[in-house]
Tab-separated table of C-alpha atoms in Angstrom:
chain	number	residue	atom	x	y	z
N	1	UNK	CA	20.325	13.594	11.793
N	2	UNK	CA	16.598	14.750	12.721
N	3	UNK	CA	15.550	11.103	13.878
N	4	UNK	CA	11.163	11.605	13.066
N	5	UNK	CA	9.410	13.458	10.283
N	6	UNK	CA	6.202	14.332	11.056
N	7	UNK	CA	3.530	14.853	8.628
N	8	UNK	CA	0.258	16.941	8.960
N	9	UNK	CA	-1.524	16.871	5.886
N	10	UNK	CA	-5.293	18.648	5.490
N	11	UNK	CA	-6.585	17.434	1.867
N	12	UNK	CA	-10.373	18.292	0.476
N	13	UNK	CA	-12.392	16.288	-1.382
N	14	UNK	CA	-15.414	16.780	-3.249
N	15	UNK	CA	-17.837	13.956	-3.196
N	16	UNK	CA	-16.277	10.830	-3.295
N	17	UNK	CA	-16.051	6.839	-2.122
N	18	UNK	CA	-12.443	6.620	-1.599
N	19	UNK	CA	-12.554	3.898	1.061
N	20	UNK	CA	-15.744	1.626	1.186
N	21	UNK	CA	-16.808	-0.904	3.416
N	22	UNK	CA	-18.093	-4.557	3.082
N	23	UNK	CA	-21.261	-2.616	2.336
N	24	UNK	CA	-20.165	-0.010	-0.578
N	25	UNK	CA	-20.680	2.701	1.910
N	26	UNK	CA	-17.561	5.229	2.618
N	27	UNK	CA	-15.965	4.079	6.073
N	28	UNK	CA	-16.514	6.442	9.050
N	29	UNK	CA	-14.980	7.170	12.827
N	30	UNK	CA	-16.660	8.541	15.350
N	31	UNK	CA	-15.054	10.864	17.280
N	32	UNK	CA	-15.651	13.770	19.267
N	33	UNK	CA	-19.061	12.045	19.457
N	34	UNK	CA	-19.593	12.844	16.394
N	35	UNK	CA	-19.451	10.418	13.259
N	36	UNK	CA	-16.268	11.580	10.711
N	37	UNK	CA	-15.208	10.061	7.384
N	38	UNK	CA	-12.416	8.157	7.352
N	39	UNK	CA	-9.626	6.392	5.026
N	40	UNK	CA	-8.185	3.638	6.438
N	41	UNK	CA	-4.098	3.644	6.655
N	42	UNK	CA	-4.293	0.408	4.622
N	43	UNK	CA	-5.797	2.716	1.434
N	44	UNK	CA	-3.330	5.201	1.498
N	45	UNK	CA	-0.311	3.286	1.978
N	46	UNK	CA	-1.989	0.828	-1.112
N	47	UNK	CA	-1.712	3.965	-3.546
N	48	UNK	CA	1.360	5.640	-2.256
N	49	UNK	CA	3.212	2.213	-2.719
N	50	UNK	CA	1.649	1.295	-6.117
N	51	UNK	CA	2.370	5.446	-7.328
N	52	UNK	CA	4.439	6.537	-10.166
N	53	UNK	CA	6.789	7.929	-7.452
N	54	UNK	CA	7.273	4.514	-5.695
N	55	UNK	CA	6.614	1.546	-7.880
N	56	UNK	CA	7.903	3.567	-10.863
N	57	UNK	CA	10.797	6.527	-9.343
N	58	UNK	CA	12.115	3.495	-6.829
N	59	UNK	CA	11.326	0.466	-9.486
N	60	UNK	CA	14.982	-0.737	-8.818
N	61	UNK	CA	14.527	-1.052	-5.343
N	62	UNK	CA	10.259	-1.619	-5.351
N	63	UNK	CA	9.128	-5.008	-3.348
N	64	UNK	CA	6.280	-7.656	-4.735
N	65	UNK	CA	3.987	-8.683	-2.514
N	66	UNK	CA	2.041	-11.564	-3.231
N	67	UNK	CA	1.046	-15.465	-2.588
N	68	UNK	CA	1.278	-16.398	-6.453
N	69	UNK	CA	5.122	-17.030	-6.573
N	70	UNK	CA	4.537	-20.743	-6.919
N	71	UNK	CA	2.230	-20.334	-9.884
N	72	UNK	CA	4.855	-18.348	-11.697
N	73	UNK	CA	7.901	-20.812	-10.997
N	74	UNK	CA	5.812	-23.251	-12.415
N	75	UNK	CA	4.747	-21.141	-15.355
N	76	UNK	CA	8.820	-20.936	-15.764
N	77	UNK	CA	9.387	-24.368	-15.669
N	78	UNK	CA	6.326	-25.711	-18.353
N	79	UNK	CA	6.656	-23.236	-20.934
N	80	UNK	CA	10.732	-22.572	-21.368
N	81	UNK	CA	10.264	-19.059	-20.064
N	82	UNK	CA	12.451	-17.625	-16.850
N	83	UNK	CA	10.638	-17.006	-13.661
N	84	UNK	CA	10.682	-12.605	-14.487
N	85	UNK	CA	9.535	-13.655	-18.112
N	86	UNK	CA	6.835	-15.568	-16.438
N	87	UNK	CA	5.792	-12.888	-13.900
N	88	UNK	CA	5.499	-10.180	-16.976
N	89	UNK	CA	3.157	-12.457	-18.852
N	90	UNK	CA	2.183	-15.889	-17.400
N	91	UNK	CA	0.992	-17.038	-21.217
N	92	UNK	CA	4.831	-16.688	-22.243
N	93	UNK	CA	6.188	-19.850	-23.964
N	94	UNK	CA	10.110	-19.472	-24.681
N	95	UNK	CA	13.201	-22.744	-26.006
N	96	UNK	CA	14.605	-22.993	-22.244
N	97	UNK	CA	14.166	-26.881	-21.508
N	98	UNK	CA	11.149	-27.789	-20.089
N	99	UNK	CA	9.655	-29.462	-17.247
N	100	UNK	CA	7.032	-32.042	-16.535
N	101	UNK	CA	3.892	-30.812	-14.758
N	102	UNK	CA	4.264	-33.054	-12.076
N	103	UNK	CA	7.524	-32.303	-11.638
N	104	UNK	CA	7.254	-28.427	-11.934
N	105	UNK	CA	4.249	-28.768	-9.631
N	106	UNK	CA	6.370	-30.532	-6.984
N	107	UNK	CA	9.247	-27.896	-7.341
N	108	UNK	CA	6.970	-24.939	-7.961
N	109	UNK	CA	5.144	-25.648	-4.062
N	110	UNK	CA	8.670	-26.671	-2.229
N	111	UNK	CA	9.784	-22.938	-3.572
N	112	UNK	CA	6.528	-21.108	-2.276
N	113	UNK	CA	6.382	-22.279	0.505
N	114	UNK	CA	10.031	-20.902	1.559
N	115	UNK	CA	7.895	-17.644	1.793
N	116	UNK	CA	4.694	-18.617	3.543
N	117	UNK	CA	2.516	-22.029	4.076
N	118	UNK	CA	1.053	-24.067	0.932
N	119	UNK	CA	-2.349	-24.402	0.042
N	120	UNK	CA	-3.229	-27.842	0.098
N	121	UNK	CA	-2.253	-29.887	-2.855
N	122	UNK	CA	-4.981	-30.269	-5.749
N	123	UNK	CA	-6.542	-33.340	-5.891
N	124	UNK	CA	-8.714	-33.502	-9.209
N	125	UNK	CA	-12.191	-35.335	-8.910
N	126	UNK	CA	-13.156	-38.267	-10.951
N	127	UNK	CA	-10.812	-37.785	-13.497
N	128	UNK	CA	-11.890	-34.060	-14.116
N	129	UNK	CA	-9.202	-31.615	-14.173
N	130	UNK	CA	-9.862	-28.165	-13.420
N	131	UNK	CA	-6.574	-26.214	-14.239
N	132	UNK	CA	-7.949	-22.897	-12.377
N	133	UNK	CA	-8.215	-24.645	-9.311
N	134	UNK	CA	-4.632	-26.405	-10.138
N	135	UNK	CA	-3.102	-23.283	-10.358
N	136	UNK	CA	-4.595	-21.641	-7.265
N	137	UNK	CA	-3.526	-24.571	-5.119
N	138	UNK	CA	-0.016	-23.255	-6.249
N	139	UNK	CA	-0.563	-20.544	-4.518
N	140	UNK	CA	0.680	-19.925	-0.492
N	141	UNK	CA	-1.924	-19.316	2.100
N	142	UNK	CA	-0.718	-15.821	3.240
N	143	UNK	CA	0.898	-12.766	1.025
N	144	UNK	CA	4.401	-12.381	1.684
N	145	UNK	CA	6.356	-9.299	0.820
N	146	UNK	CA	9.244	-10.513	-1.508
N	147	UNK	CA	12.298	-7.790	-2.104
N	148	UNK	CA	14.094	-7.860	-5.516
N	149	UNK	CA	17.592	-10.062	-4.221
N	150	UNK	CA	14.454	-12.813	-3.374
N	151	UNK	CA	13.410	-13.031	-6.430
N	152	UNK	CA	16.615	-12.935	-8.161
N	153	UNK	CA	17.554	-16.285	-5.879
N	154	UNK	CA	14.124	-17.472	-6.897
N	155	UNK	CA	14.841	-17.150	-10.690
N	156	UNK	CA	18.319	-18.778	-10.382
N	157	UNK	CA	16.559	-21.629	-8.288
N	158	UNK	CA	13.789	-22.076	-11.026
N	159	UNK	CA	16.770	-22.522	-13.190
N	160	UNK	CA	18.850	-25.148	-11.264
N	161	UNK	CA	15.582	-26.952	-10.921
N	162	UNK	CA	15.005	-26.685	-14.731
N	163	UNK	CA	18.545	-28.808	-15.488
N	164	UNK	CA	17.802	-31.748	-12.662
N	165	UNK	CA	14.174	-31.675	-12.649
N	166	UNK	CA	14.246	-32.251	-9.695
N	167	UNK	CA	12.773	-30.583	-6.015
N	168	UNK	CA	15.544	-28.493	-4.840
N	169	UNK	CA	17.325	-29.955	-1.339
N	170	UNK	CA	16.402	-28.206	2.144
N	171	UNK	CA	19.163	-26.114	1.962
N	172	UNK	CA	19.005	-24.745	-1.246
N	173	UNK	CA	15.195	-23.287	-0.221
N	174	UNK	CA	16.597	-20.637	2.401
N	175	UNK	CA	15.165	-18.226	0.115
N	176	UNK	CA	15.110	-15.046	2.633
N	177	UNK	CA	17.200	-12.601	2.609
N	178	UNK	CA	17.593	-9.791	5.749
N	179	UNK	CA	19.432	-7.373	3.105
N	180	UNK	CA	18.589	-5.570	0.132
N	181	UNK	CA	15.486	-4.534	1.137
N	182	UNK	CA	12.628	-2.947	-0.948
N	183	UNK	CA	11.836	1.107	-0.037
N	184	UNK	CA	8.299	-0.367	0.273
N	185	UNK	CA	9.111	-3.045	2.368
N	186	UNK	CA	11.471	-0.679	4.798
N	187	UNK	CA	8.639	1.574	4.688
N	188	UNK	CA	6.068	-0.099	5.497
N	189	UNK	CA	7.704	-3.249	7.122
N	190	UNK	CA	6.696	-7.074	6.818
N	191	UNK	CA	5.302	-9.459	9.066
N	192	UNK	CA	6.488	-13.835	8.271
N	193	UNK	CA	4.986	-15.845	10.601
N	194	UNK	CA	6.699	-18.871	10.220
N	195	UNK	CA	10.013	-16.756	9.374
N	196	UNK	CA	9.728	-14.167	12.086
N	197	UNK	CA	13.636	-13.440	12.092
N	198	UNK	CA	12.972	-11.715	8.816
N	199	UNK	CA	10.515	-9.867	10.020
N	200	UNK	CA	10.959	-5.991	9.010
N	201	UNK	CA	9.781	-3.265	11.504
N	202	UNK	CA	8.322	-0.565	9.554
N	203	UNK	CA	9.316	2.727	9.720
N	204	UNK	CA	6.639	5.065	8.435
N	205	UNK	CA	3.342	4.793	10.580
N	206	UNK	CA	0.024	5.977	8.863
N	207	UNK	CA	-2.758	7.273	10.667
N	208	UNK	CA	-6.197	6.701	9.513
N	209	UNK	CA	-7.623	10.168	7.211
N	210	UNK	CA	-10.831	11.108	9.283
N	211	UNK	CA	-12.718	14.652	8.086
N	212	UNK	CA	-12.563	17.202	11.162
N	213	UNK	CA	-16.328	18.055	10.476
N	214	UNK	CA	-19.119	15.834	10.458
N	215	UNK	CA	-19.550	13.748	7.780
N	216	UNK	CA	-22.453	12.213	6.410
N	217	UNK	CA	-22.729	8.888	4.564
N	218	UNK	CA	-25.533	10.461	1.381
N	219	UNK	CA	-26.970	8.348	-1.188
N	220	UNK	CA	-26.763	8.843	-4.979
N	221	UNK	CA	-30.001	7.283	-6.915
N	222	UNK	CA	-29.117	6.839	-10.201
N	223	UNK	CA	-30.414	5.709	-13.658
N	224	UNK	CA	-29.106	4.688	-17.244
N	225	UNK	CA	-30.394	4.654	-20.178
N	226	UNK	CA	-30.302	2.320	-22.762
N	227	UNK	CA	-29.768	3.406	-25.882
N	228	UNK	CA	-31.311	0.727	-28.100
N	229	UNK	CA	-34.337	0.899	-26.365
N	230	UNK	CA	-37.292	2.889	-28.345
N	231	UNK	CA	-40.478	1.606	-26.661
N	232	UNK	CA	-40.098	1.700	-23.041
N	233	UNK	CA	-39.874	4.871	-21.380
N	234	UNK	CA	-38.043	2.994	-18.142
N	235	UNK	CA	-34.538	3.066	-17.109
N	236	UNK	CA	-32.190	0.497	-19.028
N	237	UNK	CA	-30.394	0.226	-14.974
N	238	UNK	CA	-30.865	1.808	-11.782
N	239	UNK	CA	-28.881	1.926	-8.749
N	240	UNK	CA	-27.614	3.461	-5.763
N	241	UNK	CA	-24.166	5.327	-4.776
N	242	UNK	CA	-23.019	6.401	-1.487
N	243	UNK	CA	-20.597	8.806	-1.171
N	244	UNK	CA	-19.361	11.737	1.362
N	245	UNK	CA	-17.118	14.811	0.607
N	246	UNK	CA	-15.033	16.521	3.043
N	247	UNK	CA	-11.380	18.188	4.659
N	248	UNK	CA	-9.430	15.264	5.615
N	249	UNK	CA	-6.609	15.478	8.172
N	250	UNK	CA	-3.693	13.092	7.863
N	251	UNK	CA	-1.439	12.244	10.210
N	252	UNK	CA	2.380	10.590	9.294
N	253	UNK	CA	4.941	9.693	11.571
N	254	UNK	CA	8.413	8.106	9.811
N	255	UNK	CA	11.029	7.151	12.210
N	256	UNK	CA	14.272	7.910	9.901
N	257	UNK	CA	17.166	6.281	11.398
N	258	UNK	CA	14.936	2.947	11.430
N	259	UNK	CA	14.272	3.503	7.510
N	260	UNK	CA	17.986	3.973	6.670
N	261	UNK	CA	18.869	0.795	8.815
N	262	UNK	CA	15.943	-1.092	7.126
N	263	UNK	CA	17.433	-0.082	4.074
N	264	UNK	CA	21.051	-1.208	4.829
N	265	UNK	CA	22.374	2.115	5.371
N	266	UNK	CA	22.551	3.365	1.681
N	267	UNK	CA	21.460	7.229	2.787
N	268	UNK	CA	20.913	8.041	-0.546
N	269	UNK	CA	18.261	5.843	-1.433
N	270	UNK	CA	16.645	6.318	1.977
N	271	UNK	CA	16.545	10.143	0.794
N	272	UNK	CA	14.892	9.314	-2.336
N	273	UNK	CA	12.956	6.924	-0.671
N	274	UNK	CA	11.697	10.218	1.366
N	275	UNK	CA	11.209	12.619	-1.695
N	276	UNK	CA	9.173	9.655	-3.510
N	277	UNK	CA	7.185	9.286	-0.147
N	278	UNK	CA	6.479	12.766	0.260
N	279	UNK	CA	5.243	13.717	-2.890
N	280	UNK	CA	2.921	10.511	-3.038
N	281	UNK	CA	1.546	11.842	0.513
N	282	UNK	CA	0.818	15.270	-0.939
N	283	UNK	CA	-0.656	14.729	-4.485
N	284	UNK	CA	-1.593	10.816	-4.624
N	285	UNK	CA	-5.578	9.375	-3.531
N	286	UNK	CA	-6.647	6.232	-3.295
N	287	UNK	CA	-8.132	4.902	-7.005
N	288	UNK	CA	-11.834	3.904	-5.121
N	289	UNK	CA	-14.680	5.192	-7.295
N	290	UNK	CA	-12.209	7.594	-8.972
N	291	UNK	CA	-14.351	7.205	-12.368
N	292	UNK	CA	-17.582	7.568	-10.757
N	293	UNK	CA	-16.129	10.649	-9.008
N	294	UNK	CA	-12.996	12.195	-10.467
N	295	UNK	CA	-12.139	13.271	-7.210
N	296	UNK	CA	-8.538	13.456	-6.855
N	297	UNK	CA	-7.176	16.126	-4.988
N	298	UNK	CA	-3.710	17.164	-3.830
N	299	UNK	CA	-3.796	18.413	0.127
N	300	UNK	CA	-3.994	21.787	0.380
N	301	UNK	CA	-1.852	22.471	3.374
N	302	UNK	CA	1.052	20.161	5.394
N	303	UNK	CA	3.185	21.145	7.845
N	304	UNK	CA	6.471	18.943	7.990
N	305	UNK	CA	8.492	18.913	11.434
N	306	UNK	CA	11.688	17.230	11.859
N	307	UNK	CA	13.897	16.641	14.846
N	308	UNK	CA	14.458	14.235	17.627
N	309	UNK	CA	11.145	15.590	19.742
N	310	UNK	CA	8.403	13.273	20.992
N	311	UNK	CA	6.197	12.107	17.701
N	312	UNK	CA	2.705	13.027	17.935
N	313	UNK	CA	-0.942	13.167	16.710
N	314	UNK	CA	-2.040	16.777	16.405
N	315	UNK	CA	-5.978	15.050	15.773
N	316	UNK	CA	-6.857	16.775	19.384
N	317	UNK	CA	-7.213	19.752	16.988
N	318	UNK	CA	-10.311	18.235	16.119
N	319	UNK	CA	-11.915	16.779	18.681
N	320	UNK	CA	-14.163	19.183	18.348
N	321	UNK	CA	-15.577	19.687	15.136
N	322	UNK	CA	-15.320	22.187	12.803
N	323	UNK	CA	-18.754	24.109	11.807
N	324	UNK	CA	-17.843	27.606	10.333
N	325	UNK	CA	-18.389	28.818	6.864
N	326	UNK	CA	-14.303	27.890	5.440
N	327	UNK	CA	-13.213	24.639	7.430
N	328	UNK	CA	-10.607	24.284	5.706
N	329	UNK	CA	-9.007	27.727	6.713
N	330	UNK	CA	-10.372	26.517	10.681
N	331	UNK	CA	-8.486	23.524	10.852
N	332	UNK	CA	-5.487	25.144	9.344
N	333	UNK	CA	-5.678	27.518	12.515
N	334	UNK	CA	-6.787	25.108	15.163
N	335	UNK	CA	-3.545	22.747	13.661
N	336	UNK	CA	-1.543	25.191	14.043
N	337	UNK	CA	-3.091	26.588	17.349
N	338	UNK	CA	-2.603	23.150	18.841
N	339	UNK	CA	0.845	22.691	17.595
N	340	UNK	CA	2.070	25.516	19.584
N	341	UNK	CA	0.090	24.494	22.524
N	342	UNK	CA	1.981	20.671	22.607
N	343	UNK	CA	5.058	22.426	22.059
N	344	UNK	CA	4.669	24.206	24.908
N	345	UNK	CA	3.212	21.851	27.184
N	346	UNK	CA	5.860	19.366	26.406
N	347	UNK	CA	9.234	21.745	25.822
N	348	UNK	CA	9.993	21.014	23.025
N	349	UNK	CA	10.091	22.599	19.160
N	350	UNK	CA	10.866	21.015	15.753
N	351	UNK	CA	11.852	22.016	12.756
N	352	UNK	CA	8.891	23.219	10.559
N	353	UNK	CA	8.229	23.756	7.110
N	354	UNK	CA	4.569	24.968	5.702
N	355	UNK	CA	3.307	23.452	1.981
N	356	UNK	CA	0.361	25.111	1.232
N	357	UNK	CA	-1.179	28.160	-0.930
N	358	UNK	CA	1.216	31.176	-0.406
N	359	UNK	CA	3.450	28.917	1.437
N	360	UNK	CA	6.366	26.267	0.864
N	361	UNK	CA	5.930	24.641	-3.037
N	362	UNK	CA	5.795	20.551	-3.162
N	363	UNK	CA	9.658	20.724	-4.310
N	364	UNK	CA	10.874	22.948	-1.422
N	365	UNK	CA	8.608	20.757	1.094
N	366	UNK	CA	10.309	17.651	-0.418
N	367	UNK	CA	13.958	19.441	0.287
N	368	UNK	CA	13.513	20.097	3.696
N	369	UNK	CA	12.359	16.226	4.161
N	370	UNK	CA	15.288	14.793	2.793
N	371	UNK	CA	17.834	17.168	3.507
């Protein structure tokens, strides 16, 4: 078995704000000494993981990650609803027994925080209760990536709490599992600090996207009207968009023995896991701006290697950056030009396969990944 897949993915896109800072403003790199566009690795792997091919192809197997279990357990408890009916709609009242508040409260924390540290307790003020802050004291301090055999012990814990009513004993909190884990989670790995034995290395690494041109940060001034209005001649609104268009290079490294261990061995799903992966690389962007913008785009060229040869970055393509008339056909060249120059330097050759136009289709590039 080819141990890395390599991914090198060029993908254009029109004007767009795909990635924005504290600011609004697309994020950039400079490199090169020049100043690039970029999308941050934490953007992409977002809406891969969150994609129709992931969260909904790989549903069975799809992780949760979030702080609010604790609100949800007690959600379960006061309204007579089980912790998944709770999760699909928190207003859900069902005829399971009920709970006090207190007592749910008390139960709902000691079950969080098996995943991560409380928030500190609510403590109303002079006799004012304010039942958003309540509930967000519920809540753990960090996110913690939860697979689906966590949750399942979490709903039958909810319901051995529901018949005592009482806080579950120390033992019966060791909520973690090290098996069953979620494609996302063996993916893309999971960090516990207070648990660091379950701890999940991931196995895909994500570059950040950068453009291998200049890119420039422009500004969209923009107006709207209001439609009631008859006597003014003014704008109703006015504002300003930044935005920045460009050929993105994307760089993927997934280590595939560490994915199928991560995922208990089961090769099967850790193919799928690959074909969902693939095809979320190739056709999925990240939702920022998209209905300001419409700019989703599907890359336009990747070239998959596979084989047990040293990972890495083909970005030197681009250190210089490209200024003809079709950059898009340049960096195909210079990627390819600097492919064949590491695999020379270095002595060694993996197994290719080109997506592009005229070249491999989506399906056949997802065969030779998960073959």
């Amino acid at each position: 078995m080819s141990r890395f897949l390599q991914l090198h993915v060029l993908t254009t896109y029109p004007a767009s704000n795909l990635n924005r800072d504290d600011l609004g403003r697309p994020k950039t790199v400079k490199m090169g000494n020049c100043q690039r566009l970029r999308v941050s690795s934490q953007s992409l792997k977002r809406a891969w993981r969150t994609s129709e091919y992931i969260s909904g192809g790989l549903a069975d197997n799809f992780g949760t990650r979030t702080k609010e279990i604790g609100k949800y357990v007690y959600f379960a408890l006061v309204n007579g609803v089980t912790f998944h009916e709770a999760m699909l709609d928190a207003g859900a009242t069902g005829d399971r027994t009920t709970v006090k508040k207190n007592a749910a409260e008390e139960i709902a924390r000691a079950i969080a925080g098996a995943f991560a540290k409380n928030k500190a307790q609510y403590k109303a003020k002079q006799d004012e209760f304010n039942e958003k802050a309540f509930l967000d004291s519920l809540e753990t301090e960090q996110m913690a990536h939860v697979n689906p055999v966590e949750l399942a012990a979490v709903a039958a814990l909810v319901e051995d709490c529901r018949e005592t009513g009482k806080v579950p004993e120390a033992e019966n909190l060791d909520l973690l599992r090290g098996e069953g884990n979620a494609v996302d989670v063996a993916m893309f790995g999971r960090m516990l600090a207070s648990r660091p034995e379950f701890n999940v290395e991931a196995a895909v690494q994500v570059a950040h996207a950068m453009t291998v041109h200049k890119g420039v940060v422009e500004d969209d001034f923009f107006t709207a009207v209001d439609d009631l209005n008859k006597d003014d001649a003014g704008a109703g609104h006015m504002g300003v968009a930044e935005f920045g268009a460009g050929v993105f290079y994307l760089y993927v490294c997934i280590d595939r023995e560490l994915l199928k261990e991560n995922l208990g061995g089961d090769a099967a799903l850790c193919n799928r896991a690959l074909e969902a992966l693939t095809r979320a690389v190739v056709t999925v962007s990240p939702s920022g701006k998209q209905n300001s913008f419409a700019s989703r785009a599907v890359a336009s060229y990747c070239l998959a290697e596979k084989g047990d040869t040293h990972p890495r970055t083909l970005a030197e393509a681009f250190l210089k950056p490209m200024d003809g008339a079709d950059p898009l056909a340049d960096a195909i060249a210079a990627l390819e030009t600097k492919r064949d120059s590491f695999d020379t330097m270095l002595g060694e050759t993996a197994d290719a396969c080109v997506y592009g136009h005229g070249r491999a289709t989506l399906p056949e590039l997802c065969g030779f990944i998960a073959e």
